[in-house]
Amino acid sequence: MFDITYRIWLVKYLLTLSAPPLALFYILSNTILSTVNLGWNFHGIACFSLCLLATPSFWFVVARVREWQDSVNAARIGARIPPLIRGKRFGDFDLFLRWAKGLRKGYIGAIVDELLDEMGADTARISTLGVTRIITRDPDVVKFVLSTGFNDFEKGAGSRMKFRSFFGKGIFGSDGERAKMHRSLARPHFARERISDYETFHKHTDKMVGALKQAILSGEAVEMQDLFRRFTMDAAGDFLFGTSDLNALDLPLPKASGAVLGPTGIATQGKYGRFVDAFEQGQINTIKRMGKPAPVWAALEFFNDSQSETVSVIKAYLEPLIRNALDKKAQMASGDVKSEEEALSFLDHLVLSTEDVELVKDQLLNMLLAARDTTASLLTFACYLLSMHPDVMSRLREEILVNSGSTGLPTYDSIKELKYLRAVLDETMRVFPPTPGGGRESKRSTVIPTKSGLLFIPREGWHLVWSRPSIYKRKDIWGEDADVFIPDRWLDSRAKEIDPSYFTPFSAGPRYVSLECFMANPGAEVLSGLLIDFKGVLGSGIRV
C-alpha cells in the first residue's frame, strides 16, 4: 500500500511555511533593495541573506505577536496559558533533542516529570520546530480532554498520518464521523460478556500453564513475557479472527542461552512467526514516528515508507481470513450453515455489518493492537510484582483456592467474586499502566478547568500529551506510598476518596471502546491458573 497522505501533507506544510516569508522577501527585494545601488556583488549578498533569514525571521515575529495576543485573551477571561519551557539555544532545538532522547531512552514518563519539576508545574508547554506541545500530569486536564471537553479535541492530522500507513483508517487513525463509525461497529461485540469468551481463555490458559509446567520440571528457565505474548496472540486469534491455527503456545519455548531476538523481544518461530514479527515491527515503526515532529518523520520517509513491507505481510495473512468469513456469511444467509451469535468471533461480527475488506482489515488490526499488547503487559508486570511481594502472592493464591479449589479455574460467575485479585490487577495497572500515555490535538480555543485555575488553549493545532505513570505516582493524590505496590488501597477507603476519573489505565470518555473482556478478564484467569498450580517464588525460580 502506497500511503500518499503524509507526502501530500508535507508538501502543503512546506508551502505554508515558506510562502508568506518568501512573498515578503520578494516585495523587499523589488522595492527597498532595487532603489539602492549596492553594486552587483553586494546586491546579490543582500538578496541571499534576506532569502535565508526570511522564513525564521517571519515566523519568529509571528510567534511573538501570537504570544502577546494569547496572553491578552487569557487575561481577559481570568485564565492562564501553560508556562513555556525554554531551551538554552536559539529555537529551543536543544529542548527538542532532550525531549526526543527522553522518549527514546528514558523510563516511561520520566522526561515529563523532569521537565515539569523544573518548571514547578503540573502542566507546561514546549514549542519547537513550529509545533506547540502541552505536557501534563494533571488528571483534571486529562478528564476534560477525554470526557467533558472531548468535542474540543481530536487526534489531529499528525497522529492520523503516523498511524495510517500501518493501521489504515481504523479507529487509531481516524477522527470525527469515521471514528464514530468504527466505535459503533466494535462496541456491540465488546460491550457484553459471553460465556464462550471465557471458554476460549480457559483453553489457552490451560495450554500456557501446561507449557510452563513442562519447562520448569525440565529445569529450563522461562521468559514469562514471551509466554504471555504467545498466550495473548493465540487467544486473539480465537477471539478476534475466529481461527485457532496460530498455535504459538505449541511451539518450543526459547532456550535462555540461545534465543533469537525479534523486533520487540524473542522472535516468534513457526508458520505464523512472520505475521507476528511484522505486526511487532509495525508497532516499532509507529513509535519511532511518534517520537518525531510530523514534518521530520514525513521528510525522512518521503521516498521510503517504513511500513510498506510490514503492511504487505499483514495483508497477506488477514485477507484470506476475511474472505473466508464473507463466504461463511453467504452460507449462513442461504441456510447452508447455521451459527449462534454466542459463537461468533469479532471478524464474524464485522462482516455481518460490512463487506468492505479494507475496513474489516483495519478494524481487526487496530483491535489486535489494543487487546494483545495491553494484556501481555498487564500479565508480565503482575507476575513481576507478585514475585517481588510474596505476601501478596500468598494471600491472592489463598483467595483463588478458596473460590475455585485446586482442580480447576474460576468459573464465569465465580471469577467476579475474587475481590483481592481485582485489586492486584488494578494496582498493577496503576504502578505499570498498560497504556502509559496519550495525546490529543486542540480543534479550537478552549478553557480547561483545573483545581489550580483555568487553563487557556488559545487556538487549534496545540498538541496535548499526558503521562499516566506521572499521574499515578502523584503523592498529593495517591498518598505518600504512591510509588509502592499496595493492592489493599483498592479495598479500603483510600481509592474511594479519589475521583474515579483519575484512574483510566486504558482510556475513557465517549471515544472509548472497552476491551475489558480481553484485558482484565483474561488477566484474572491467567493469574488464577498460575497460582492454582504454582505455590510461589523461591529465590529466582518458581516453586511448583
mmCIF file of C-alpha atoms in Angstrom, residues 204-393:
data_model
loop_
_atom_site.group_PDB
_atom_site.id
_atom_site.type_symbol
_atom_site.label_atom_id
_atom_site.label_comp_id
_atom_site.label_asym_id
_atom_site.label_seq_id
_atom_site.Cartn_x
_atom_site.Cartn_y
_atom_site.Cartn_z
ATOM 1 C CA HIS A 204 -5.428 -21.131 26.129
ATOM 2 C CA THR A 205 -4.733 -20.667 29.855
ATOM 3 C CA ASP A 206 -4.626 -24.451 30.305
ATOM 4 C CA LYS A 207 -2.232 -24.757 27.379
ATOM 5 C CA MET A 208 0.003 -21.968 28.712
ATOM 6 C CA VAL A 209 0.172 -23.418 32.235
ATOM 7 C CA GLY A 210 0.964 -26.827 30.760
ATOM 8 C CA ALA A 211 3.851 -25.409 28.739
ATOM 9 C CA LEU A 212 5.197 -23.631 31.829
ATOM 10 C CA LYS A 213 4.971 -26.803 33.954
ATOM 11 C CA GLN A 214 6.793 -28.849 31.370
ATOM 12 C CA ALA A 215 9.608 -26.328 31.089
ATOM 13 C CA ILE A 216 10.075 -25.959 34.850
ATOM 14 C CA LEU A 217 10.029 -29.707 35.502
ATOM 15 C CA SER A 218 12.718 -29.994 32.820
ATOM 16 C CA GLY A 219 14.846 -27.467 34.679
ATOM 17 C CA GLU A 220 14.523 -24.812 31.983
ATOM 18 C CA ALA A 221 14.323 -21.067 32.609
ATOM 19 C CA VAL A 222 11.192 -19.470 31.135
ATOM 20 C CA GLU A 223 10.869 -15.970 29.695
ATOM 21 C CA MET A 224 7.421 -15.088 31.093
ATOM 22 C CA GLN A 225 6.914 -12.081 28.841
ATOM 23 C CA ASP A 226 7.400 -14.282 25.787
ATOM 24 C CA LEU A 227 4.978 -16.842 27.229
ATOM 25 C CA PHE A 228 2.317 -14.203 27.870
ATOM 26 C CA ARG A 229 2.739 -12.734 24.394
ATOM 27 C CA ARG A 230 2.208 -16.195 22.908
ATOM 28 C CA PHE A 231 -0.902 -16.641 25.044
ATOM 29 C CA THR A 232 -2.413 -13.318 24.029
ATOM 30 C CA MET A 233 -1.660 -13.879 20.339
ATOM 31 C CA ASP A 234 -3.287 -17.321 20.354
ATOM 32 C CA ALA A 235 -6.265 -16.031 22.346
ATOM 33 C CA ALA A 236 -6.579 -13.066 19.970
ATOM 34 C CA GLY A 237 -6.588 -15.461 17.028
ATOM 35 C CA ASP A 238 -9.633 -17.202 18.515
ATOM 36 C CA PHE A 239 -11.389 -14.165 19.946
ATOM 37 C CA LEU A 240 -10.827 -11.677 17.108
ATOM 38 C CA PHE A 241 -10.133 -13.724 13.975
ATOM 39 C CA GLY A 242 -12.075 -16.899 14.740
ATOM 40 C CA THR A 243 -9.025 -19.027 13.967
ATOM 41 C CA SER A 244 -7.164 -21.397 16.286
ATOM 42 C CA ASP A 245 -4.254 -22.168 13.965
ATOM 43 C CA LEU A 246 -1.740 -19.597 15.257
ATOM 44 C CA ASN A 247 -0.661 -22.068 17.957
ATOM 45 C CA ALA A 248 2.290 -20.056 19.242
ATOM 46 C CA LEU A 249 1.994 -21.891 22.580
ATOM 47 C CA ASP A 250 2.572 -25.233 20.820
ATOM 48 C CA LEU A 251 5.994 -24.124 19.610
ATOM 49 C CA PRO A 252 9.100 -24.975 21.698
ATOM 50 C CA LEU A 253 9.890 -22.312 24.277
ATOM 51 C CA PRO A 254 13.181 -20.475 23.643
ATOM 52 C CA LYS A 255 16.309 -21.587 25.472
ATOM 53 C CA ALA A 256 17.761 -18.980 27.800
ATOM 54 C CA SER A 257 21.173 -19.068 26.148
ATOM 55 C CA GLY A 258 20.087 -19.454 22.542
ATOM 56 C CA ALA A 259 17.028 -17.269 21.998
ATOM 57 C CA VAL A 260 16.762 -15.403 18.718
ATOM 58 C CA LEU A 261 15.695 -11.779 19.133
ATOM 59 C CA GLY A 262 12.797 -10.360 17.153
ATOM 60 C CA PRO A 263 11.501 -6.778 16.802
ATOM 61 C CA THR A 264 10.285 -6.430 20.411
ATOM 62 C CA GLY A 265 11.749 -9.413 22.229
ATOM 63 C CA ILE A 266 12.219 -13.085 21.453
ATOM 64 C CA ALA A 267 11.413 -13.864 17.814
ATOM 65 C CA THR A 268 8.360 -15.987 17.070
ATOM 66 C CA GLN A 269 9.156 -19.142 15.132
ATOM 67 C CA GLY A 270 6.831 -21.339 13.110
ATOM 68 C CA LYS A 271 4.375 -20.840 10.305
ATOM 69 C CA TYR A 272 2.899 -17.591 11.601
ATOM 70 C CA GLY A 273 6.090 -16.094 13.012
ATOM 71 C CA ARG A 274 6.370 -13.795 10.012
ATOM 72 C CA PHE A 275 2.938 -12.327 10.751
ATOM 73 C CA VAL A 276 3.749 -11.756 14.433
ATOM 74 C CA ASP A 277 7.143 -10.209 13.650
ATOM 75 C CA ALA A 278 5.595 -7.918 11.028
ATOM 76 C CA PHE A 279 2.917 -6.830 13.494
ATOM 77 C CA GLU A 280 5.538 -6.021 16.129
ATOM 78 C CA GLN A 281 7.827 -4.248 13.645
ATOM 79 C CA GLY A 282 4.890 -2.124 12.531
ATOM 80 C CA GLN A 283 4.361 -1.024 16.118
ATOM 81 C CA ILE A 284 8.043 -0.104 16.489
ATOM 82 C CA ASN A 285 7.943 1.949 13.282
ATOM 83 C CA THR A 286 4.857 3.787 14.549
ATOM 84 C CA ILE A 287 6.502 4.535 17.903
ATOM 85 C CA LYS A 288 9.569 5.905 16.113
ATOM 86 C CA ARG A 289 7.314 8.251 14.186
ATOM 87 C CA MET A 290 5.596 9.370 17.385
ATOM 88 C CA GLY A 291 8.964 10.461 18.803
ATOM 89 C CA LYS A 292 9.499 12.961 15.967
ATOM 90 C CA PRO A 293 7.555 16.041 14.840
ATOM 91 C CA ALA A 294 5.365 15.288 11.821
ATOM 92 C CA PRO A 295 7.499 17.312 9.337
ATOM 93 C CA VAL A 296 10.664 15.458 10.395
ATOM 94 C CA TRP A 297 9.461 11.865 10.055
ATOM 95 C CA ALA A 298 7.421 12.695 6.935
ATOM 96 C CA ALA A 299 10.562 14.089 5.273
ATOM 97 C CA LEU A 300 12.692 11.111 6.355
ATOM 98 C CA GLU A 301 10.141 8.678 4.913
ATOM 99 C CA PHE A 302 9.105 10.681 1.862
ATOM 100 C CA PHE A 303 10.794 8.267 -0.562
ATOM 101 C CA ASN A 304 10.715 5.152 1.608
ATOM 102 C CA ASP A 305 7.678 4.359 3.776
ATOM 103 C CA SER A 306 8.987 2.290 6.702
ATOM 104 C CA GLN A 307 5.653 0.470 6.943
ATOM 105 C CA SER A 308 5.298 -0.775 3.358
ATOM 106 C CA GLU A 309 6.890 -4.214 3.919
ATOM 107 C CA THR A 310 5.094 -4.905 7.215
ATOM 108 C CA VAL A 311 1.733 -3.933 5.681
ATOM 109 C CA SER A 312 2.250 -6.417 2.838
ATOM 110 C CA VAL A 313 2.860 -9.272 5.282
ATOM 111 C CA ILE A 314 -0.143 -8.359 7.459
ATOM 112 C CA LYS A 315 -2.412 -8.021 4.437
ATOM 113 C CA ALA A 316 -1.371 -11.405 3.051
ATOM 114 C CA TYR A 317 -2.339 -13.043 6.346
ATOM 115 C CA LEU A 318 -5.608 -11.228 7.139
ATOM 116 C CA GLU A 319 -7.291 -11.023 3.740
ATOM 117 C CA PRO A 320 -7.832 -14.806 3.333
ATOM 118 C CA LEU A 321 -9.404 -14.892 6.819
ATOM 119 C CA ILE A 322 -11.750 -12.068 5.836
ATOM 120 C CA ARG A 323 -12.673 -13.805 2.557
ATOM 121 C CA ASN A 324 -13.489 -16.992 4.486
ATOM 122 C CA ALA A 325 -15.659 -15.016 6.910
ATOM 123 C CA LEU A 326 -17.531 -13.435 3.983
ATOM 124 C CA ASP A 327 -18.073 -16.891 2.466
ATOM 125 C CA LYS A 328 -19.398 -18.111 5.819
ATOM 126 C CA LYS A 329 -21.761 -15.131 5.924
ATOM 127 C CA ALA A 330 -23.092 -16.056 2.468
ATOM 128 C CA GLN A 331 -23.594 -19.664 3.547
ATOM 129 C CA MET A 332 -25.448 -18.518 6.668
ATOM 130 C CA ALA A 333 -27.691 -16.317 4.527
ATOM 131 C CA SER A 334 -28.513 -19.248 2.226
ATOM 132 C CA GLY A 335 -29.183 -21.555 5.163
ATOM 133 C CA ASP A 336 -26.284 -23.920 4.366
ATOM 134 C CA VAL A 337 -24.528 -23.052 7.656
ATOM 135 C CA LYS A 338 -26.084 -22.195 10.999
ATOM 136 C CA SER A 339 -24.233 -20.267 13.676
ATOM 137 C CA GLU A 340 -25.329 -18.930 17.038
ATOM 138 C CA GLU A 341 -24.397 -15.338 17.891
ATOM 139 C CA GLU A 342 -22.648 -16.551 21.066
ATOM 140 C CA ALA A 343 -20.105 -18.426 18.927
ATOM 141 C CA LEU A 344 -19.329 -15.592 16.502
ATOM 142 C CA SER A 345 -15.826 -14.096 16.518
ATOM 143 C CA PHE A 346 -15.191 -10.381 16.188
ATOM 144 C CA LEU A 347 -14.407 -10.954 12.500
ATOM 145 C CA ASP A 348 -17.768 -12.685 12.023
ATOM 146 C CA HIS A 349 -19.447 -9.783 13.768
ATOM 147 C CA LEU A 350 -17.742 -7.264 11.454
ATOM 148 C CA VAL A 351 -18.646 -8.972 8.179
ATOM 149 C CA LEU A 352 -22.280 -9.092 9.272
ATOM 150 C CA SER A 353 -22.149 -5.276 9.229
ATOM 151 C CA THR A 354 -19.972 -4.618 6.170
ATOM 152 C CA GLU A 355 -18.339 -6.393 3.238
ATOM 153 C CA ASP A 356 -15.619 -3.761 2.844
ATOM 154 C CA VAL A 357 -12.472 -5.917 3.110
ATOM 155 C CA GLU A 358 -10.173 -2.950 3.734
ATOM 156 C CA LEU A 359 -12.405 -1.613 6.513
ATOM 157 C CA VAL A 360 -12.587 -5.019 8.220
ATOM 158 C CA LYS A 361 -8.806 -5.479 7.943
ATOM 159 C CA ASP A 362 -8.135 -2.094 9.511
ATOM 160 C CA GLN A 363 -10.580 -2.754 12.344
ATOM 161 C CA LEU A 364 -9.052 -6.167 13.107
ATOM 162 C CA LEU A 365 -5.525 -4.806 13.155
ATOM 163 C CA ASN A 366 -6.473 -1.918 15.452
ATOM 164 C CA MET A 367 -8.280 -4.196 17.913
ATOM 165 C CA LEU A 368 -5.378 -6.660 17.886
ATOM 166 C CA LEU A 369 -3.043 -3.859 18.956
ATOM 167 C CA ALA A 370 -5.435 -2.682 21.680
ATOM 168 C CA ALA A 371 -6.091 -6.154 23.077
ATOM 169 C CA ARG A 372 -2.932 -8.197 22.652
ATOM 170 C CA ASP A 373 -0.129 -5.959 23.914
ATOM 171 C CA THR A 374 -2.032 -4.401 26.799
ATOM 172 C CA THR A 375 -2.987 -7.845 28.126
ATOM 173 C CA ALA A 376 0.542 -9.207 27.770
ATOM 174 C CA SER A 377 1.922 -6.110 29.533
ATOM 175 C CA LEU A 378 -0.579 -6.454 32.381
ATOM 176 C CA LEU A 379 0.288 -10.127 32.919
ATOM 177 C CA THR A 380 4.043 -9.565 32.698
ATOM 178 C CA PHE A 381 4.073 -6.789 35.281
ATOM 179 C CA ALA A 382 1.615 -8.621 37.540
ATOM 180 C CA CYS A 383 3.917 -11.650 37.568
ATOM 181 C CA TYR A 384 6.924 -9.413 38.266
ATOM 182 C CA LEU A 385 5.206 -7.582 41.143
ATOM 183 C CA LEU A 386 3.911 -10.799 42.718
ATOM 184 C CA SER A 387 7.418 -12.242 42.642
ATOM 185 C CA MET A 388 8.625 -9.100 44.449
ATOM 186 C CA HIS A 389 5.817 -9.293 47.039
ATOM 187 C CA PRO A 390 5.420 -12.932 48.175
ATOM 188 C CA ASP A 391 2.955 -11.902 50.909
ATOM 189 C CA VAL A 392 0.591 -10.555 48.245
ATOM 190 C CA MET A 393 1.098 -13.694 46.171
#
